[in-house]
Structure formats: C-alpha cells, structure tokens
Short mmCIF file of C-alpha atoms in Angstrom, two decimals:
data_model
loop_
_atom_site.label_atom_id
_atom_site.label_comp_id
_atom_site.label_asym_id
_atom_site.label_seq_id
_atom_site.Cartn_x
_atom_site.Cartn_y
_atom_site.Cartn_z
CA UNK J 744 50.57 137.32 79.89
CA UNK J 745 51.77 141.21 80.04
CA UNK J 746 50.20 141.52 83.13
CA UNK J 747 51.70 138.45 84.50
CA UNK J 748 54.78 139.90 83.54
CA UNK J 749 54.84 143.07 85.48
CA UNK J 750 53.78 140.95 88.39
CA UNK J 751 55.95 139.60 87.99
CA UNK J 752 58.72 142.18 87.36
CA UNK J 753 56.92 143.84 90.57
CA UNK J 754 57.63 141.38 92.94
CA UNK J 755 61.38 141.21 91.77
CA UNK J 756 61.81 144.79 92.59
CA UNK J 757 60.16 144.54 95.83
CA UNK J 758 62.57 141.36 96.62
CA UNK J 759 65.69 143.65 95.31
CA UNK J 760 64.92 146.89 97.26
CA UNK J 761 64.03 144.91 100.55
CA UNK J 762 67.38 142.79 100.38
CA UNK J 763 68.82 146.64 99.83
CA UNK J 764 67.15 147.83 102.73
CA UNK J 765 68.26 144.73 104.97
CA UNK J 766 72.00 144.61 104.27
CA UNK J 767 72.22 148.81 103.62
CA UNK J 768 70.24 149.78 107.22
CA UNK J 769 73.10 149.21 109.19
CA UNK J 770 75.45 150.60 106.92
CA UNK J 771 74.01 153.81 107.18
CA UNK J 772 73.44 153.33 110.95
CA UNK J 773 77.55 152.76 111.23
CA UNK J 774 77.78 155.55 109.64
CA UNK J 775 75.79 157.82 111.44
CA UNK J 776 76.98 156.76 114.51
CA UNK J 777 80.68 156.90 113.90
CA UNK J 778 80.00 160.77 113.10
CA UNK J 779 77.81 161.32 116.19
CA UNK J 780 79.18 162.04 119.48
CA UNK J 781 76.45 160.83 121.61
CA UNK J 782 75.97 157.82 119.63
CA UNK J 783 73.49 154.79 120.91
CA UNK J 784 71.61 152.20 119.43
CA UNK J 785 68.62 153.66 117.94
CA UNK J 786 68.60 154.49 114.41
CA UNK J 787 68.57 158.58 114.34
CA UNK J 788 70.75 161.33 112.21
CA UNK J 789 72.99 163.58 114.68
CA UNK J 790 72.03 166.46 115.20
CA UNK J 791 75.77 167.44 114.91
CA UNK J 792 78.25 166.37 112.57
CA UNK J 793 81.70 165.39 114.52
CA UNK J 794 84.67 163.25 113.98
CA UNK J 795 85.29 163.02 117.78
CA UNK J 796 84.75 158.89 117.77
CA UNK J 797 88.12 158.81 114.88
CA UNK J 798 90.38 160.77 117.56
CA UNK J 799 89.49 158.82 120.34
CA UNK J 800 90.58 156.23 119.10
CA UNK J 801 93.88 157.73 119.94
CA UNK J 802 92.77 156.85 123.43
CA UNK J 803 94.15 153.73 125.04
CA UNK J 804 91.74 150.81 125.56
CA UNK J 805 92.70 148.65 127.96
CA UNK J 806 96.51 149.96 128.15
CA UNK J 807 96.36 150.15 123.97
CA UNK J 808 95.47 152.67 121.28
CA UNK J 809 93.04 150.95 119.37
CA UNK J 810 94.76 151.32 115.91
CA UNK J 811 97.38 149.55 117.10
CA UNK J 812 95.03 146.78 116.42
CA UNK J 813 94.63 147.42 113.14
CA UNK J 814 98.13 147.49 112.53
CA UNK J 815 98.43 144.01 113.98
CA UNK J 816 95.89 142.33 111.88
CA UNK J 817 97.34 144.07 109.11
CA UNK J 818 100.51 143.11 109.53
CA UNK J 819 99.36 139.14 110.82
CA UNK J 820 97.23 139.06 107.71
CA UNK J 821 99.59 140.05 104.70
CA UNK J 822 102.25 137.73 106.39
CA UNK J 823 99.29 134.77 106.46
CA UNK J 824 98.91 136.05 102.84
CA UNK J 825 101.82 135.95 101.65
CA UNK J 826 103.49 132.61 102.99
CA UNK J 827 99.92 130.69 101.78
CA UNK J 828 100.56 132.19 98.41
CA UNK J 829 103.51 131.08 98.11
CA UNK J 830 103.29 127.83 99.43
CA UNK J 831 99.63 127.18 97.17
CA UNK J 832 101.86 128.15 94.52
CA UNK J 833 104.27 125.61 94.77
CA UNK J 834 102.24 122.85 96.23
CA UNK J 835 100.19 122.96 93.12
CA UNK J 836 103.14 123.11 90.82
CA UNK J 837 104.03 119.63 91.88
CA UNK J 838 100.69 118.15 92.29
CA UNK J 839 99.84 119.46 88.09
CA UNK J 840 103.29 118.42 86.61
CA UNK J 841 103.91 115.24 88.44
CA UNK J 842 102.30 112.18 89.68
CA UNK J 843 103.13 110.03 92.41
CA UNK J 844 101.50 107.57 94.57
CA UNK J 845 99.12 108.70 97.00
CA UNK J 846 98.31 112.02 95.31
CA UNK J 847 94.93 111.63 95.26
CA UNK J 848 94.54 110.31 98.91
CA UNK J 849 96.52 113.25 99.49
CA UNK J 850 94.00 115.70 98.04
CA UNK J 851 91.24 114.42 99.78
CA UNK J 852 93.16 114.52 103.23
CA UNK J 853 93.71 118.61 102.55
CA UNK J 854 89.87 118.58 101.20
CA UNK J 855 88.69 117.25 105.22
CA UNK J 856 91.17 118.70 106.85
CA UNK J 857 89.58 121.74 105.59
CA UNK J 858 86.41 121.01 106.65
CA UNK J 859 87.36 121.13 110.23
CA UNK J 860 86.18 123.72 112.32
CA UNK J 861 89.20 126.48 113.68
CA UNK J 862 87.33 125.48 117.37
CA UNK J 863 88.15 122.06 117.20
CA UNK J 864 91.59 122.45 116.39
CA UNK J 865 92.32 125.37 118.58
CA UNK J 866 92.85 123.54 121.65
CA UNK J 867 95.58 121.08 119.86
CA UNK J 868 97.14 123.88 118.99
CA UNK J 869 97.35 125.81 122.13
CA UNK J 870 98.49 122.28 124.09
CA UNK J 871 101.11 122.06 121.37
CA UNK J 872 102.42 125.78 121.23
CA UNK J 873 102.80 125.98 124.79
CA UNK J 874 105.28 122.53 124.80
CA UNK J 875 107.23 125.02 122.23
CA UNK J 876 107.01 128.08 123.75
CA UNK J 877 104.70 129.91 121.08
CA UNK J 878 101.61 130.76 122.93
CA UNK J 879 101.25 134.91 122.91
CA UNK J 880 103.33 135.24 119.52
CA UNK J 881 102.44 136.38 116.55
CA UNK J 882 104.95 134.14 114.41
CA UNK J 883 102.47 131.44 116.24
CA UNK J 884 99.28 132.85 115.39
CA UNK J 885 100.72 133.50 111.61
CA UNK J 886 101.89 129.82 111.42
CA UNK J 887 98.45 128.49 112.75
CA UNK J 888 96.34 130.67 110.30
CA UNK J 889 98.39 129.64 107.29
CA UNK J 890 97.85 126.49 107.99
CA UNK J 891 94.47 126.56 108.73
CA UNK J 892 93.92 128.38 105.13
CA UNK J 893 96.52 126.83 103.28
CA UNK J 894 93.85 123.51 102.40
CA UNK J 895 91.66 125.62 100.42
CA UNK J 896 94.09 128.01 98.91
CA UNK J 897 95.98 125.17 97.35
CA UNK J 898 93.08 124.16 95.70
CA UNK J 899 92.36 127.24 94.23
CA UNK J 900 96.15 127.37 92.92
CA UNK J 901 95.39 123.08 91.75
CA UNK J 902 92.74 124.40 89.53
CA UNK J 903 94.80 127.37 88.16
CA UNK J 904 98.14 125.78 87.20
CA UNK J 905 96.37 123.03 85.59
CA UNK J 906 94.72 124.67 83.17
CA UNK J 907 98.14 126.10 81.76
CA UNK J 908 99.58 124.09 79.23
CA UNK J 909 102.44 121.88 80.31
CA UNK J 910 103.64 122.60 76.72
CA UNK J 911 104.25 126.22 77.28
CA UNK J 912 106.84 125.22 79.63
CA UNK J 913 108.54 122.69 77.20
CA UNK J 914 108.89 124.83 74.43
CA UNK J 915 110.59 127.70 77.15
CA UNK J 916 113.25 124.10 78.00
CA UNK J 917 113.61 123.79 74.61
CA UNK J 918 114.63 127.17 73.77
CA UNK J 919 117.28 126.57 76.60
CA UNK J 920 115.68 127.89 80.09
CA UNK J 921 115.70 125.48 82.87
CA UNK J 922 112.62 124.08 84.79
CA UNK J 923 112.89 127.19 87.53
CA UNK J 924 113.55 129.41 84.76
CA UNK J 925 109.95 128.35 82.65
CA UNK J 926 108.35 128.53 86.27
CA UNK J 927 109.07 131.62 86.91
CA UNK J 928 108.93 133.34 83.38
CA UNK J 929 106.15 130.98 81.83
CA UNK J 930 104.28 129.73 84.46
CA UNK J 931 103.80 132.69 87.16
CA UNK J 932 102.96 135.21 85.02
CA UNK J 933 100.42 133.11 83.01
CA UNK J 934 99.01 132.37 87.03
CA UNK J 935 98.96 136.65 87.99
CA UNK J 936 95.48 136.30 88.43
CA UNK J 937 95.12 133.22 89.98
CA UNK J 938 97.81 134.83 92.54
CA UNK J 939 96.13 137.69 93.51
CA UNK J 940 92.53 135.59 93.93
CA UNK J 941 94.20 133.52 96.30
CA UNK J 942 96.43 136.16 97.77
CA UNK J 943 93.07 138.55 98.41
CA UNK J 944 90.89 135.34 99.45
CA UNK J 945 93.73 134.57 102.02
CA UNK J 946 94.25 138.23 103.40
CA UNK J 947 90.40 138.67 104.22
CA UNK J 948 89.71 135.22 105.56
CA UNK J 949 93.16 136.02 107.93
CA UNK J 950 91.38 139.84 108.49
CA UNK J 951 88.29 137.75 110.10
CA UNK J 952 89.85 135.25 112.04
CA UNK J 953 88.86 134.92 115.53
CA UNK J 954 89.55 132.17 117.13
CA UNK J 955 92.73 131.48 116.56
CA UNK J 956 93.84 134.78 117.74
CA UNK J 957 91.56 134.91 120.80
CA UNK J 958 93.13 131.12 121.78
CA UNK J 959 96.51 131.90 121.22
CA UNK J 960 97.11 135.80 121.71
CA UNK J 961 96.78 137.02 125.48
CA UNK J 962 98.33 140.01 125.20
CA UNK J 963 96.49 143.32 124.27
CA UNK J 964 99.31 144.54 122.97
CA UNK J 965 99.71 141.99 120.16
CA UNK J 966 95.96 140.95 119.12
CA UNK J 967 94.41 141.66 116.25
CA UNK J 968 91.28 144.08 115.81
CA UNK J 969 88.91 141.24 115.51
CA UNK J 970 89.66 140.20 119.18
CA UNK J 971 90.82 144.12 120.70
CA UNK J 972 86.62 144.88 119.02
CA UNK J 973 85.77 142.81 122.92
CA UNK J 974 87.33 145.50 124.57
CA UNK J 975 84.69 148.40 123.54
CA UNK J 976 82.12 146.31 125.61
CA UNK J 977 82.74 147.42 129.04
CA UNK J 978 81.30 146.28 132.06
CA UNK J 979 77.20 145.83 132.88
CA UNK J 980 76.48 145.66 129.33
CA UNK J 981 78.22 149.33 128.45
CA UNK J 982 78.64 149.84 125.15
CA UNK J 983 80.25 153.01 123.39
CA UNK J 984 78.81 152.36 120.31
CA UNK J 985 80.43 155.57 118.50
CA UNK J 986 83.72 154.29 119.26
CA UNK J 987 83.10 150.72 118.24
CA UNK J 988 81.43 152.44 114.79
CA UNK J 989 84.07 154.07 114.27
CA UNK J 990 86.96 151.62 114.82
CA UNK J 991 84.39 149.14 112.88
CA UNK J 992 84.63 151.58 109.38
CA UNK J 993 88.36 151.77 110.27
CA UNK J 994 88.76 148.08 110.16
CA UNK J 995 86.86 147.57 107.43
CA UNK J 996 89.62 149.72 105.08
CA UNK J 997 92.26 147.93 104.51
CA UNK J 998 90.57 145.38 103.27
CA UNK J 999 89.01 147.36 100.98
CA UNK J 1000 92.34 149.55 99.68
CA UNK J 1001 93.44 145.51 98.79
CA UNK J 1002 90.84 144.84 96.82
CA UNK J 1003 91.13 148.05 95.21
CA UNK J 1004 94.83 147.26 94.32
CA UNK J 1005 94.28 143.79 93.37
CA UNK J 1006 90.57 143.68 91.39
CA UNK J 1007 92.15 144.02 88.49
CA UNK J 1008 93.54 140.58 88.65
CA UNK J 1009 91.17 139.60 90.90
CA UNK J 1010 88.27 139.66 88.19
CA UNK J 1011 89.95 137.66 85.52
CA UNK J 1012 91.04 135.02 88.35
CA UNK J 1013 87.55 134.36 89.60
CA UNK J 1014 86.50 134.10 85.53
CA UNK J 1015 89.03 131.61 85.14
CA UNK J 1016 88.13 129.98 87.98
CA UNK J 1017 83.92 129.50 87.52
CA UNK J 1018 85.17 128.93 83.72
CA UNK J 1019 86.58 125.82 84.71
#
C-alpha cells in the first residue's frame, strides 16, 4: 500500500511539472525573445541582453505607434467595463426584488442569447451600424461589446444581489432612507465584491475581443491591440517576432495591474459566488 502510494504520488508530480513545462515554455520563450534583438522562432537565450524590441515600438506600424493600440483597448475595455457593471447592477436589482410576468422567460432569453457565437452576430451588426452611421467608431464597438457581455454579467450580479437579505434594506426604509438611499448605502456596498468580479470578468473578456473589433473597426488608428497584433505579420510569411514579443508582454499588463487593484475583492466575490 506505501508503495502504491508513492506511485502514486510519483505520477502526480510528473503530471504537475509537465503541465508546468507546457504552459511555462513559451513564457520563457516571450521572454527571451522580447529582450533579444535578433529574435526568431527557435527556443535559444540571447547572447545579448537588449530592450531594443520596447523602443521600437515607438515605431509606426502601418501609419501607427503600436502603443497606441494599447491605449485603445484600454480605453474600449474599461468603458465596456464600466457601462456592463452598471447596467448588471441594476438589471439584477429588479429581477431579485420584484417579480413580474415573463421574468423567467426573460432569463432564459439572456441565458441563449449568450450562447451565441460573436461571428454569428457580427454581420447583423455591421448591416445595422452602417444604416446608423456607426461602422469605424469606437462608441460602436463599445456598445456592441457591452452587449455582447452584458448576458453573462447580469447573471453573475442575479446570483449576488440575491443572496443579500431583502430585510437589510427594510430595516434602512424603516429607519427613514428611501429605496435609492438603502440601494446605494445597504445594497452596493454589501455587493463590492460581486462588483469588482464582474467589473474584472468584463474588462478581460473586452481586452480579448476580436471579432467585434476586426468587423467593425477599419481604421488603424482606432483598433484595439488584439486586431493592430495582424499588423506584425508582414508580407510572405515575415514575422518580427521580437517586436510582436514584446508588444505581446506589453499587452498583457494592464490586465494584470487590474487584477492587482481589484483581487482583493475579487477573491471574496468568486467565494461568494462557488458558495452559492
């Protein structure tokens, strides 16, 4: 049986340390090749240490200077963020305090439409935003992407504001604050952490849309880095794969400075949220 055991204990370390090696291999390769000037695809430490892939980045790319896309999926993805907050937020409000008919048809509806691929509906959309005049704007591509992400988010907010007490905002009533007033005093800071899961959950899956973005957005000028990442493929297959390393460990930091701001929310709202 004790040898069975360290078998067994064997083959769970050799599972743990290949999974390691799998996702952590091209880590390190990103790495490496970001800080090597004469980067390519095989697997090698430079020979000399350089930061010349960051300041070319300064370069233009196709008429733009790549961080420029960074700043526009920043900017497209706190603004998705925020307005799906928000509107999860209140959606759920209603749907947990008050019934009416249809509710439950109307949960399922947000449940499919979810389920929907972005592909499918991309074409809709573009037919629809050029009748209006929104194609190449990015107050179109953040209205498309909030609601695109707003289904799921709103179920995560459901699940949160139901499992505060509705008598927590009676006795606030009773003491003599209005509905708004218990909403905003009781209610949203009981629902912090539930706020920042689905304000995080809604900034990264915004961060990773591409889509969307590549459907509507023609203009360098205003995509996001998930589409301007085509433009370091050049032509016959040319790849400059210490710029693209580079700009790929660039892009992958503000998404990471967010979760740094936010975990500490962030890990009581995903407790509350398996706990139920």
């Amino acid at each position: 049986m004790v040898k069975a055991g360290y078998i067994a204990l064997l083959v769970l370390w050799v599972f743990l340390v290949s999974v390691a090696v799998f996702f952590g291999v091209p880590l390190v390769w990103l790495v490496l090749s970001a800080l090597d000037p004469n980067a390519s695809p095989e697997f090698r430490v430079p020979s000399t240490i350089s930061f010349e892939n960051f300041v070319r980045l300064a370069e233009p790319v196709s008429g733009v200077p790549p961080y420029m896309w960074i700043i526009n999926s920043t900017i497209i993805s706190t603004l998705v963020a925020t307005i799906v907050t928000i509107a999860s937020i209140l959606a759920a409000y209603v749907l947990t305090r008050y019934s009416f008919r249809g509710q439950g048809a109307m949960l399922t509806a947000f449940i499919v439409f979810r389920l929907i691929p972005p592909l499918i509906l991309a074409l809709p959309i573009m037919i629809l935003y050029r009748i209006w005049g929104m194609m190449n704007t990015i107050h179109g591509l953040v209205l498309a992407m909030s609601a695109l992400i707003l289904p799921f988010t709103m179920m995560i907010a459901e699940s949160f504001l139901k499992s505060i007490p509705v008598t927590y905002e009676e006795a606030a009533m009773v003491d003599g604050c209005t509905r708004l007033g218990a909403f905003l005093k009781i209610t949203l800071p009981l629902a912090a952490p539930g706020i920042a899961t689905i304000w995080l959950l809604a900034f990264v899956t915004s961060w990773s849309q591409f889509v969307l973005p590549l459907m509507i957005i023609r203009t360098p000028s205003l995509m996001p880095a998930s589409v301007g990442l085509q433009f370091f493929f050049g032509e016959y297959g040319r790849v400059e794969y210490g710029k693209l390393s580079a700009f790929s460990i660039l892009y992958s930091l503000p998404v990471l400075i967010v979760f740094l701001i936010v975990q500490k929310y962030l890990k009581k709202g995903i407790a509350g949220l398996v706990s139920r």
